[in-house]
Amino acid sequence: MNRVEEIFAFLDEKFFDAHCELNYNKDYELLFAVILSAQATDKSVNKVTEVLFSKYPSLESFKDAIVEDIEKIIHSIGLSYSKAKNIKACSSILLEKHNGKVPSSRKELMELPGVGRKTCNVVRIEYFKIPEIPVDTHVERVSKRLKLAKENDSTLEVELKLKRKLPRSRLIKAHHQLIFFGRYMCKSQNPDCKHCPLTHLCAHYKKSFLE
């Protein structure tokens, strides 16, 4: 069993039910939740979107909203003013250019305010089920610790290396599993190395405990 097979055999066993933890019911709600999740936890985003999506139940209501009113609701998460502006602007563009629907193409998604490659990829895998592997802080950290990528690789380089190493058919599942592993076990601070069977593959463990 090679490195990749060993890592994902464990993840299949430990995090077989890994999934997106952002709450949403509509395509644009997912888009807005992912925009809000930049430098914020899914838990904190879910708290504000529960209020946000209740107050603004349609794209039209977001389009007509006052930016400062949106910001007041989401003020507890980082970059609240710019995120509020992006959400309002996205609403207008979706209504005017996309018939009120979130587009699935990378080009059209990344033309939306506040949508970078990671946000684009999350929307594509979660709503449209297009095989991608978004690289957030968890995926990046875990990939580098387990030597699936190099320490100085950019997020794009990490993404492309994971795409080369994994079958296209399991990219979506792998994305969620790497996030769960990073969120609940291989944390940035105080990772649970004691209960991890992958320490023999881990650069962080070697550097922290064996050198």
JSON list of N, CA and C in Angstrom, two decimals, residues 3-69:
[
{"chain": "A", "resi": 3, "resn": "ARG", "atom": "N", "xyz": [1.68, 5.54, -0.04]},
{"chain": "A", "resi": 3, "resn": "ARG", "atom": "CA", "xyz": [1.33, 6.61, 0.89]},
{"chain": "A", "resi": 3, "resn": "ARG", "atom": "C", "xyz": [-0.12, 7.08, 0.72]},
{"chain": "A", "resi": 4, "resn": "VAL", "atom": "N", "xyz": [-0.50, 7.37, -0.51]},
{"chain": "A", "resi": 4, "resn": "VAL", "atom": "CA", "xyz": [-1.85, 7.89, -0.77]},
{"chain": "A", "resi": 4, "resn": "VAL", "atom": "C", "xyz": [-2.90, 6.86, -0.36]},
{"chain": "A", "resi": 5, "resn": "GLU", "atom": "N", "xyz": [-2.69, 5.63, -0.72]},
{"chain": "A", "resi": 5, "resn": "GLU", "atom": "CA", "xyz": [-3.65, 4.56, -0.38]},
{"chain": "A", "resi": 5, "resn": "GLU", "atom": "C", "xyz": [-3.77, 4.40, 1.13]},
{"chain": "A", "resi": 6, "resn": "GLU", "atom": "N", "xyz": [-2.66, 4.46, 1.83]},
{"chain": "A", "resi": 6, "resn": "GLU", "atom": "CA", "xyz": [-2.69, 4.31, 3.28]},
{"chain": "A", "resi": 6, "resn": "GLU", "atom": "C", "xyz": [-3.43, 5.47, 3.95]},
{"chain": "A", "resi": 7, "resn": "ILE", "atom": "N", "xyz": [-3.16, 6.67, 3.49]},
{"chain": "A", "resi": 7, "resn": "ILE", "atom": "CA", "xyz": [-3.81, 7.85, 4.07]},
{"chain": "A", "resi": 7, "resn": "ILE", "atom": "C", "xyz": [-5.32, 7.78, 3.89]},
{"chain": "A", "resi": 8, "resn": "PHE", "atom": "N", "xyz": [-5.77, 7.48, 2.69]},
{"chain": "A", "resi": 8, "resn": "PHE", "atom": "CA", "xyz": [-7.20, 7.52, 2.42]},
{"chain": "A", "resi": 8, "resn": "PHE", "atom": "C", "xyz": [-7.93, 6.26, 2.88]},
{"chain": "A", "resi": 9, "resn": "ALA", "atom": "N", "xyz": [-7.19, 5.17, 3.10]},
{"chain": "A", "resi": 9, "resn": "ALA", "atom": "CA", "xyz": [-7.81, 4.01, 3.74]},
{"chain": "A", "resi": 9, "resn": "ALA", "atom": "C", "xyz": [-8.19, 4.37, 5.17]},
{"chain": "A", "resi": 10, "resn": "PHE", "atom": "N", "xyz": [-7.31, 5.10, 5.86]},
{"chain": "A", "resi": 10, "resn": "PHE", "atom": "CA", "xyz": [-7.62, 5.56, 7.22]},
{"chain": "A", "resi": 10, "resn": "PHE", "atom": "C", "xyz": [-8.76, 6.57, 7.21]},
{"chain": "A", "resi": 11, "resn": "LEU", "atom": "N", "xyz": [-8.71, 7.53, 6.30]},
{"chain": "A", "resi": 11, "resn": "LEU", "atom": "CA", "xyz": [-9.76, 8.54, 6.25]},
{"chain": "A", "resi": 11, "resn": "LEU", "atom": "C", "xyz": [-11.11, 7.93, 5.90]},
{"chain": "A", "resi": 12, "resn": "ASP", "atom": "N", "xyz": [-11.11, 6.89, 5.06]},
{"chain": "A", "resi": 12, "resn": "ASP", "atom": "CA", "xyz": [-12.37, 6.20, 4.74]},
{"chain": "A", "resi": 12, "resn": "ASP", "atom": "C", "xyz": [-12.97, 5.56, 5.98]},
{"chain": "A", "resi": 13, "resn": "GLU", "atom": "N", "xyz": [-12.11, 5.08, 6.84]},
{"chain": "A", "resi": 13, "resn": "GLU", "atom": "CA", "xyz": [-12.58, 4.42, 8.06]},
{"chain": "A", "resi": 13, "resn": "GLU", "atom": "C", "xyz": [-12.99, 5.44, 9.12]},
{"chain": "A", "resi": 14, "resn": "LYS", "atom": "N", "xyz": [-12.16, 6.46, 9.30]},
{"chain": "A", "resi": 14, "resn": "LYS", "atom": "CA", "xyz": [-12.37, 7.42, 10.38]},
{"chain": "A", "resi": 14, "resn": "LYS", "atom": "C", "xyz": [-13.43, 8.47, 10.04]},
{"chain": "A", "resi": 15, "resn": "PHE", "atom": "N", "xyz": [-13.41, 8.95, 8.81]},
{"chain": "A", "resi": 15, "resn": "PHE", "atom": "CA", "xyz": [-14.31, 10.04, 8.42]},
{"chain": "A", "resi": 15, "resn": "PHE", "atom": "C", "xyz": [-15.14, 9.64, 7.20]},
{"chain": "A", "resi": 16, "resn": "PHE", "atom": "N", "xyz": [-15.79, 8.50, 7.29]},
{"chain": "A", "resi": 16, "resn": "PHE", "atom": "CA", "xyz": [-16.59, 7.98, 6.18]},
{"chain": "A", "resi": 16, "resn": "PHE", "atom": "C", "xyz": [-17.79, 8.86, 5.86]},
{"chain": "A", "resi": 17, "resn": "ASP", "atom": "N", "xyz": [-18.24, 9.64, 6.87]},
{"chain": "A", "resi": 17, "resn": "ASP", "atom": "CA", "xyz": [-19.42, 10.48, 6.67]},
{"chain": "A", "resi": 17, "resn": "ASP", "atom": "C", "xyz": [-19.08, 11.97, 6.54]},
{"chain": "A", "resi": 18, "resn": "ALA", "atom": "N", "xyz": [-17.85, 12.28, 6.20]},
{"chain": "A", "resi": 18, "resn": "ALA", "atom": "CA", "xyz": [-17.44, 13.68, 6.07]},
{"chain": "A", "resi": 18, "resn": "ALA", "atom": "C", "xyz": [-18.30, 14.40, 5.03]},
{"chain": "A", "resi": 19, "resn": "HIS", "atom": "N", "xyz": [-18.66, 15.65, 5.34]},
{"chain": "A", "resi": 19, "resn": "HIS", "atom": "CA", "xyz": [-19.58, 16.38, 4.48]},
{"chain": "A", "resi": 19, "resn": "HIS", "atom": "C", "xyz": [-19.42, 17.88, 4.71]},
{"chain": "A", "resi": 20, "resn": "CYS", "atom": "N", "xyz": [-20.05, 18.67, 3.87]},
{"chain": "A", "resi": 20, "resn": "CYS", "atom": "CA", "xyz": [-20.05, 20.13, 4.04]},
{"chain": "A", "resi": 20, "resn": "CYS", "atom": "C", "xyz": [-20.86, 20.47, 5.28]},
{"chain": "A", "resi": 21, "resn": "GLU", "atom": "N", "xyz": [-20.32, 21.30, 6.15]},
{"chain": "A", "resi": 21, "resn": "GLU", "atom": "CA", "xyz": [-21.00, 21.65, 7.39]},
{"chain": "A", "resi": 21, "resn": "GLU", "atom": "C", "xyz": [-21.64, 23.04, 7.36]},
{"chain": "A", "resi": 22, "resn": "LEU", "atom": "N", "xyz": [-21.62, 23.68, 6.20]},
{"chain": "A", "resi": 22, "resn": "LEU", "atom": "CA", "xyz": [-22.33, 24.95, 6.06]},
{"chain": "A", "resi": 22, "resn": "LEU", "atom": "C", "xyz": [-23.81, 24.67, 5.80]},
{"chain": "A", "resi": 23, "resn": "ASN", "atom": "N", "xyz": [-24.68, 25.43, 6.45]},
{"chain": "A", "resi": 23, "resn": "ASN", "atom": "CA", "xyz": [-26.12, 25.26, 6.28]},
{"chain": "A", "resi": 23, "resn": "ASN", "atom": "C", "xyz": [-26.63, 26.14, 5.13]},
{"chain": "A", "resi": 24, "resn": "TYR", "atom": "N", "xyz": [-27.41, 25.55, 4.25]},
{"chain": "A", "resi": 24, "resn": "TYR", "atom": "CA", "xyz": [-28.00, 26.30, 3.13]},
{"chain": "A", "resi": 24, "resn": "TYR", "atom": "C", "xyz": [-29.16, 25.51, 2.55]},
{"chain": "A", "resi": 25, "resn": "ASN", "atom": "N", "xyz": [-30.05, 26.20, 1.86]},
{"chain": "A", "resi": 25, "resn": "ASN", "atom": "CA", "xyz": [-31.16, 25.56, 1.17]},
{"chain": "A", "resi": 25, "resn": "ASN", "atom": "C", "xyz": [-31.22, 25.92, -0.31]},
{"chain": "A", "resi": 26, "resn": "LYS", "atom": "N", "xyz": [-30.58, 27.02, -0.68]},
{"chain": "A", "resi": 26, "resn": "LYS", "atom": "CA", "xyz": [-30.64, 27.49, -2.06]},
{"chain": "A", "resi": 26, "resn": "LYS", "atom": "C", "xyz": [-29.23, 27.66, -2.60]},
{"chain": "A", "resi": 27, "resn": "ASP", "atom": "N", "xyz": [-29.10, 27.69, -3.92]},
{"chain": "A", "resi": 27, "resn": "ASP", "atom": "CA", "xyz": [-27.77, 27.81, -4.52]},
{"chain": "A", "resi": 27, "resn": "ASP", "atom": "C", "xyz": [-27.05, 29.07, -4.08]},
{"chain": "A", "resi": 28, "resn": "TYR", "atom": "N", "xyz": [-27.75, 30.20, -4.06]},
{"chain": "A", "resi": 28, "resn": "TYR", "atom": "CA", "xyz": [-27.08, 31.44, -3.67]},
{"chain": "A", "resi": 28, "resn": "TYR", "atom": "C", "xyz": [-26.77, 31.46, -2.18]},
{"chain": "A", "resi": 29, "resn": "GLU", "atom": "N", "xyz": [-27.55, 30.75, -1.36]},
{"chain": "A", "resi": 29, "resn": "GLU", "atom": "CA", "xyz": [-27.25, 30.67, 0.07]},
{"chain": "A", "resi": 29, "resn": "GLU", "atom": "C", "xyz": [-25.92, 29.94, 0.30]},
{"chain": "A", "resi": 30, "resn": "LEU", "atom": "N", "xyz": [-25.68, 28.89, -0.47]},
{"chain": "A", "resi": 30, "resn": "LEU", "atom": "CA", "xyz": [-24.38, 28.22, -0.38]},
{"chain": "A", "resi": 30, "resn": "LEU", "atom": "C", "xyz": [-23.26, 29.17, -0.79]},
{"chain": "A", "resi": 31, "resn": "LEU", "atom": "N", "xyz": [-23.44, 29.85, -1.91]},
{"chain": "A", "resi": 31, "resn": "LEU", "atom": "CA", "xyz": [-22.43, 30.79, -2.38]},
{"chain": "A", "resi": 31, "resn": "LEU", "atom": "C", "xyz": [-22.12, 31.84, -1.32]},
{"chain": "A", "resi": 32, "resn": "PHE", "atom": "N", "xyz": [-23.15, 32.43, -0.73]},
{"chain": "A", "resi": 32, "resn": "PHE", "atom": "CA", "xyz": [-22.94, 33.47, 0.27]},
{"chain": "A", "resi": 32, "resn": "PHE", "atom": "C", "xyz": [-22.29, 32.90, 1.52]},
{"chain": "A", "resi": 33, "resn": "ALA", "atom": "N", "xyz": [-22.69, 31.70, 1.92]},
{"chain": "A", "resi": 33, "resn": "ALA", "atom": "CA", "xyz": [-22.09, 31.08, 3.10]},
{"chain": "A", "resi": 33, "resn": "ALA", "atom": "C", "xyz": [-20.61, 30.83, 2.89]},
{"chain": "A", "resi": 34, "resn": "VAL", "atom": "N", "xyz": [-20.24, 30.40, 1.69]},
{"chain": "A", "resi": 34, "resn": "VAL", "atom": "CA", "xyz": [-18.82, 30.15, 1.41]},
{"chain": "A", "resi": 34, "resn": "VAL", "atom": "C", "xyz": [-18.04, 31.46, 1.38]},
{"chain": "A", "resi": 35, "resn": "ILE", "atom": "N", "xyz": [-18.62, 32.50, 0.81]},
{"chain": "A", "resi": 35, "resn": "ILE", "atom": "CA", "xyz": [-17.98, 33.82, 0.83]},
{"chain": "A", "resi": 35, "resn": "ILE", "atom": "C", "xyz": [-17.75, 34.27, 2.27]},
{"chain": "A", "resi": 36, "resn": "LEU", "atom": "N", "xyz": [-18.75, 34.05, 3.12]},
{"chain": "A", "resi": 36, "resn": "LEU", "atom": "CA", "xyz": [-18.64, 34.45, 4.53]},
{"chain": "A", "resi": 36, "resn": "LEU", "atom": "C", "xyz": [-17.62, 33.61, 5.29]},
{"chain": "A", "resi": 37, "resn": "SER", "atom": "N", "xyz": [-17.36, 32.40, 4.82]},
{"chain": "A", "resi": 37, "resn": "SER", "atom": "CA", "xyz": [-16.49, 31.48, 5.57]},
{"chain": "A", "resi": 37, "resn": "SER", "atom": "C", "xyz": [-15.01, 31.81, 5.46]},
{"chain": "A", "resi": 38, "resn": "ALA", "atom": "N", "xyz": [-14.64, 32.76, 4.61]},
{"chain": "A", "resi": 38, "resn": "ALA", "atom": "CA", "xyz": [-13.23, 33.15, 4.51]},
{"chain": "A", "resi": 38, "resn": "ALA", "atom": "C", "xyz": [-12.74, 33.68, 5.86]},
{"chain": "A", "resi": 39, "resn": "GLN", "atom": "N", "xyz": [-11.71, 33.06, 6.39]},
{"chain": "A", "resi": 39, "resn": "GLN", "atom": "CA", "xyz": [-11.13, 33.42, 7.69]},
{"chain": "A", "resi": 39, "resn": "GLN", "atom": "C", "xyz": [-12.16, 33.33, 8.82]},
{"chain": "A", "resi": 40, "resn": "ALA", "atom": "N", "xyz": [-13.11, 32.43, 8.69]},
{"chain": "A", "resi": 40, "resn": "ALA", "atom": "CA", "xyz": [-14.12, 32.22, 9.73]},
{"chain": "A", "resi": 40, "resn": "ALA", "atom": "C", "xyz": [-14.47, 30.74, 9.76]},
{"chain": "A", "resi": 41, "resn": "THR", "atom": "N", "xyz": [-14.95, 30.26, 10.90]},
{"chain": "A", "resi": 41, "resn": "THR", "atom": "CA", "xyz": [-15.33, 28.86, 11.02]},
{"chain": "A", "resi": 41, "resn": "THR", "atom": "C", "xyz": [-16.73, 28.63, 10.46]},
{"chain": "A", "resi": 42, "resn": "ASP", "atom": "N", "xyz": [-16.98, 27.40, 10.04]},
{"chain": "A", "resi": 42, "resn": "ASP", "atom": "CA", "xyz": [-18.32, 27.07, 9.56]},
{"chain": "A", "resi": 42, "resn": "ASP", "atom": "C", "xyz": [-19.36, 27.28, 10.65]},
{"chain": "A", "resi": 43, "resn": "LYS", "atom": "N", "xyz": [-18.99, 26.98, 11.88]},
{"chain": "A", "resi": 43, "resn": "LYS", "atom": "CA", "xyz": [-19.91, 27.14, 13.00]},
{"chain": "A", "resi": 43, "resn": "LYS", "atom": "C", "xyz": [-20.32, 28.60, 13.15]},
{"chain": "A", "resi": 44, "resn": "SER", "atom": "N", "xyz": [-19.37, 29.51, 13.06]},
{"chain": "A", "resi": 44, "resn": "SER", "atom": "CA", "xyz": [-19.68, 30.94, 13.21]},
{"chain": "A", "resi": 44, "resn": "SER", "atom": "C", "xyz": [-20.49, 31.45, 12.03]},
{"chain": "A", "resi": 45, "resn": "VAL", "atom": "N", "xyz": [-20.22, 30.91, 10.85]},
{"chain": "A", "resi": 45, "resn": "VAL", "atom": "CA", "xyz": [-20.99, 31.30, 9.66]},
{"chain": "A", "resi": 45, "resn": "VAL", "atom": "C", "xyz": [-22.43, 30.84, 9.78]},
{"chain": "A", "resi": 46, "resn": "ASN", "atom": "N", "xyz": [-22.63, 29.62, 10.24]},
{"chain": "A", "resi": 46, "resn": "ASN", "atom": "CA", "xyz": [-24.00, 29.10, 10.38]},
{"chain": "A", "resi": 46, "resn": "ASN", "atom": "C", "xyz": [-24.83, 29.93, 11.36]},
{"chain": "A", "resi": 47, "resn": "LYS", "atom": "N", "xyz": [-24.18, 30.47, 12.36]},
{"chain": "A", "resi": 47, "resn": "LYS", "atom": "CA", "xyz": [-24.90, 31.31, 13.32]},
{"chain": "A", "resi": 47, "resn": "LYS", "atom": "C", "xyz": [-25.43, 32.58, 12.67]},
{"chain": "A", "resi": 48, "resn": "VAL", "atom": "N", "xyz": [-24.61, 33.21, 11.83]},
{"chain": "A", "resi": 48, "resn": "VAL", "atom": "CA", "xyz": [-25.06, 34.46, 11.22]},
{"chain": "A", "resi": 48, "resn": "VAL", "atom": "C", "xyz": [-25.98, 34.22, 10.03]},
{"chain": "A", "resi": 49, "resn": "THR", "atom": "N", "xyz": [-25.77, 33.13, 9.29]},
{"chain": "A", "resi": 49, "resn": "THR", "atom": "CA", "xyz": [-26.63, 32.90, 8.13]},
{"chain": "A", "resi": 49, "resn": "THR", "atom": "C", "xyz": [-28.05, 32.51, 8.55]},
{"chain": "A", "resi": 50, "resn": "GLU", "atom": "N", "xyz": [-28.19, 31.93, 9.71]},
{"chain": "A", "resi": 50, "resn": "GLU", "atom": "CA", "xyz": [-29.53, 31.62, 10.20]},
{"chain": "A", "resi": 50, "resn": "GLU", "atom": "C", "xyz": [-30.37, 32.89, 10.30]},
{"chain": "A", "resi": 51, "resn": "VAL", "atom": "N", "xyz": [-29.75, 33.96, 10.77]},
{"chain": "A", "resi": 51, "resn": "VAL", "atom": "CA", "xyz": [-30.43, 35.26, 10.87]},
{"chain": "A", "resi": 51, "resn": "VAL", "atom": "C", "xyz": [-30.49, 35.93, 9.50]},
{"chain": "A", "resi": 52, "resn": "LEU", "atom": "N", "xyz": [-29.39, 35.89, 8.79]},
{"chain": "A", "resi": 52, "resn": "LEU", "atom": "CA", "xyz": [-29.27, 36.58, 7.50]},
{"chain": "A", "resi": 52, "resn": "LEU", "atom": "C", "xyz": [-30.28, 36.07, 6.49]},
{"chain": "A", "resi": 53, "resn": "PHE", "atom": "N", "xyz": [-30.37, 34.74, 6.34]},
{"chain": "A", "resi": 53, "resn": "PHE", "atom": "CA", "xyz": [-31.26, 34.17, 5.33]},
{"chain": "A", "resi": 53, "resn": "PHE", "atom": "C", "xyz": [-32.73, 34.30, 5.73]},
{"chain": "A", "resi": 54, "resn": "SER", "atom": "N", "xyz": [-32.97, 34.48, 7.02]},
{"chain": "A", "resi": 54, "resn": "SER", "atom": "CA", "xyz": [-34.34, 34.70, 7.47]},
{"chain": "A", "resi": 54, "resn": "SER", "atom": "C", "xyz": [-34.79, 36.13, 7.15]},
{"chain": "A", "resi": 55, "resn": "LYS", "atom": "N", "xyz": [-33.88, 37.08, 7.36]},
{"chain": "A", "resi": 55, "resn": "LYS", "atom": "CA", "xyz": [-34.22, 38.48, 7.10]},
{"chain": "A", "resi": 55, "resn": "LYS", "atom": "C", "xyz": [-34.29, 38.78, 5.61]},
{"chain": "A", "resi": 56, "resn": "TYR", "atom": "N", "xyz": [-33.41, 38.13, 4.84]},
{"chain": "A", "resi": 56, "resn": "TYR", "atom": "CA", "xyz": [-33.37, 38.34, 3.39]},
{"chain": "A", "resi": 56, "resn": "TYR", "atom": "C", "xyz": [-33.65, 37.00, 2.69]},
{"chain": "A", "resi": 57, "resn": "PRO", "atom": "N", "xyz": [-34.92, 36.69, 2.45]},
{"chain": "A", "resi": 57, "resn": "PRO", "atom": "CA", "xyz": [-35.30, 35.37, 1.95]},
{"chain": "A", "resi": 57, "resn": "PRO", "atom": "C", "xyz": [-35.20, 35.19, 0.43]},
{"chain": "A", "resi": 58, "resn": "SER", "atom": "N", "xyz": [-34.69, 36.20, -0.27]},
{"chain": "A", "resi": 58, "resn": "SER", "atom": "CA", "xyz": [-34.58, 36.09, -1.73]},
{"chain": "A", "resi": 58, "resn": "SER", "atom": "C", "xyz": [-33.41, 36.92, -2.23]},
{"chain": "A", "resi": 59, "resn": "LEU", "atom": "N", "xyz": [-32.99, 36.65, -3.46]},
{"chain": "A", "resi": 59, "resn": "LEU", "atom": "CA", "xyz": [-31.93, 37.46, -4.06]},
{"chain": "A", "resi": 59, "resn": "LEU", "atom": "C", "xyz": [-32.36, 38.91, -4.20]},
{"chain": "A", "resi": 60, "resn": "GLU", "atom": "N", "xyz": [-33.64, 39.11, -4.52]},
{"chain": "A", "resi": 60, "resn": "GLU", "atom": "CA", "xyz": [-34.15, 40.47, -4.66]},
{"chain": "A", "resi": 60, "resn": "GLU", "atom": "C", "xyz": [-34.02, 41.25, -3.35]},
{"chain": "A", "resi": 61, "resn": "SER", "atom": "N", "xyz": [-34.29, 40.57, -2.24]},
{"chain": "A", "resi": 61, "resn": "SER", "atom": "CA", "xyz": [-34.18, 41.26, -0.95]},
{"chain": "A", "resi": 61, "resn": "SER", "atom": "C", "xyz": [-32.73, 41.58, -0.62]},
{"chain": "A", "resi": 62, "resn": "PHE", "atom": "N", "xyz": [-31.80, 40.72, -1.02]},
{"chain": "A", "resi": 62, "resn": "PHE", "atom": "CA", "xyz": [-30.38, 41.02, -0.83]},
{"chain": "A", "resi": 62, "resn": "PHE", "atom": "C", "xyz": [-29.95, 42.18, -1.72]},
{"chain": "A", "resi": 63, "resn": "LYS", "atom": "N", "xyz": [-30.46, 42.19, -2.95]},
{"chain": "A", "resi": 63, "resn": "LYS", "atom": "CA", "xyz": [-30.11, 43.26, -3.88]},
{"chain": "A", "resi": 63, "resn": "LYS", "atom": "C", "xyz": [-30.56, 44.62, -3.34]},
{"chain": "A", "resi": 64, "resn": "ASP", "atom": "N", "xyz": [-31.72, 44.65, -2.71]},
{"chain": "A", "resi": 64, "resn": "ASP", "atom": "CA", "xyz": [-32.29, 45.91, -2.21]},
{"chain": "A", "resi": 64, "resn": "ASP", "atom": "C", "xyz": [-31.81, 46.26, -0.80]},
{"chain": "A", "resi": 65, "resn": "ALA", "atom": "N", "xyz": [-31.03, 45.37, -0.19]},
{"chain": "A", "resi": 65, "resn": "ALA", "atom": "CA", "xyz": [-30.59, 45.58, 1.19]},
{"chain": "A", "resi": 65, "resn": "ALA", "atom": "C", "xyz": [-29.56, 46.70, 1.28]},
{"chain": "A", "resi": 66, "resn": "ILE", "atom": "N", "xyz": [-29.47, 47.29, 2.45]},
{"chain": "A", "resi": 66, "resn": "ILE", "atom": "CA", "xyz": [-28.43, 48.27, 2.74]},
{"chain": "A", "resi": 66, "resn": "ILE", "atom": "C", "xyz": [-27.21, 47.52, 3.27]},
{"chain": "A", "resi": 67, "resn": "VAL", "atom": "N", "xyz": [-26.05, 47.81, 2.69]},
{"chain": "A", "resi": 67, "resn": "VAL", "atom": "CA", "xyz": [-24.83, 47.09, 3.04]},
{"chain": "A", "resi": 67, "resn": "VAL", "atom": "C", "xyz": [-24.60, 47.09, 4.55]},
{"chain": "A", "resi": 68, "resn": "GLU", "atom": "N", "xyz": [-24.81, 48.24, 5.17]},
{"chain": "A", "resi": 68, "resn": "GLU", "atom": "CA", "xyz": [-24.57, 48.35, 6.61]},
{"chain": "A", "resi": 68, "resn": "GLU", "atom": "C", "xyz": [-25.51, 47.46, 7.42]},
{"chain": "A", "resi": 69, "resn": "ASP", "atom": "N", "xyz": [-26.70, 47.21, 6.90]},
{"chain": "A", "resi": 69, "resn": "ASP", "atom": "CA", "xyz": [-27.64, 46.32, 7.60]},
{"chain": "A", "resi": 69, "resn": "ASP", "atom": "C", "xyz": [-27.18, 44.87, 7.52]}
]
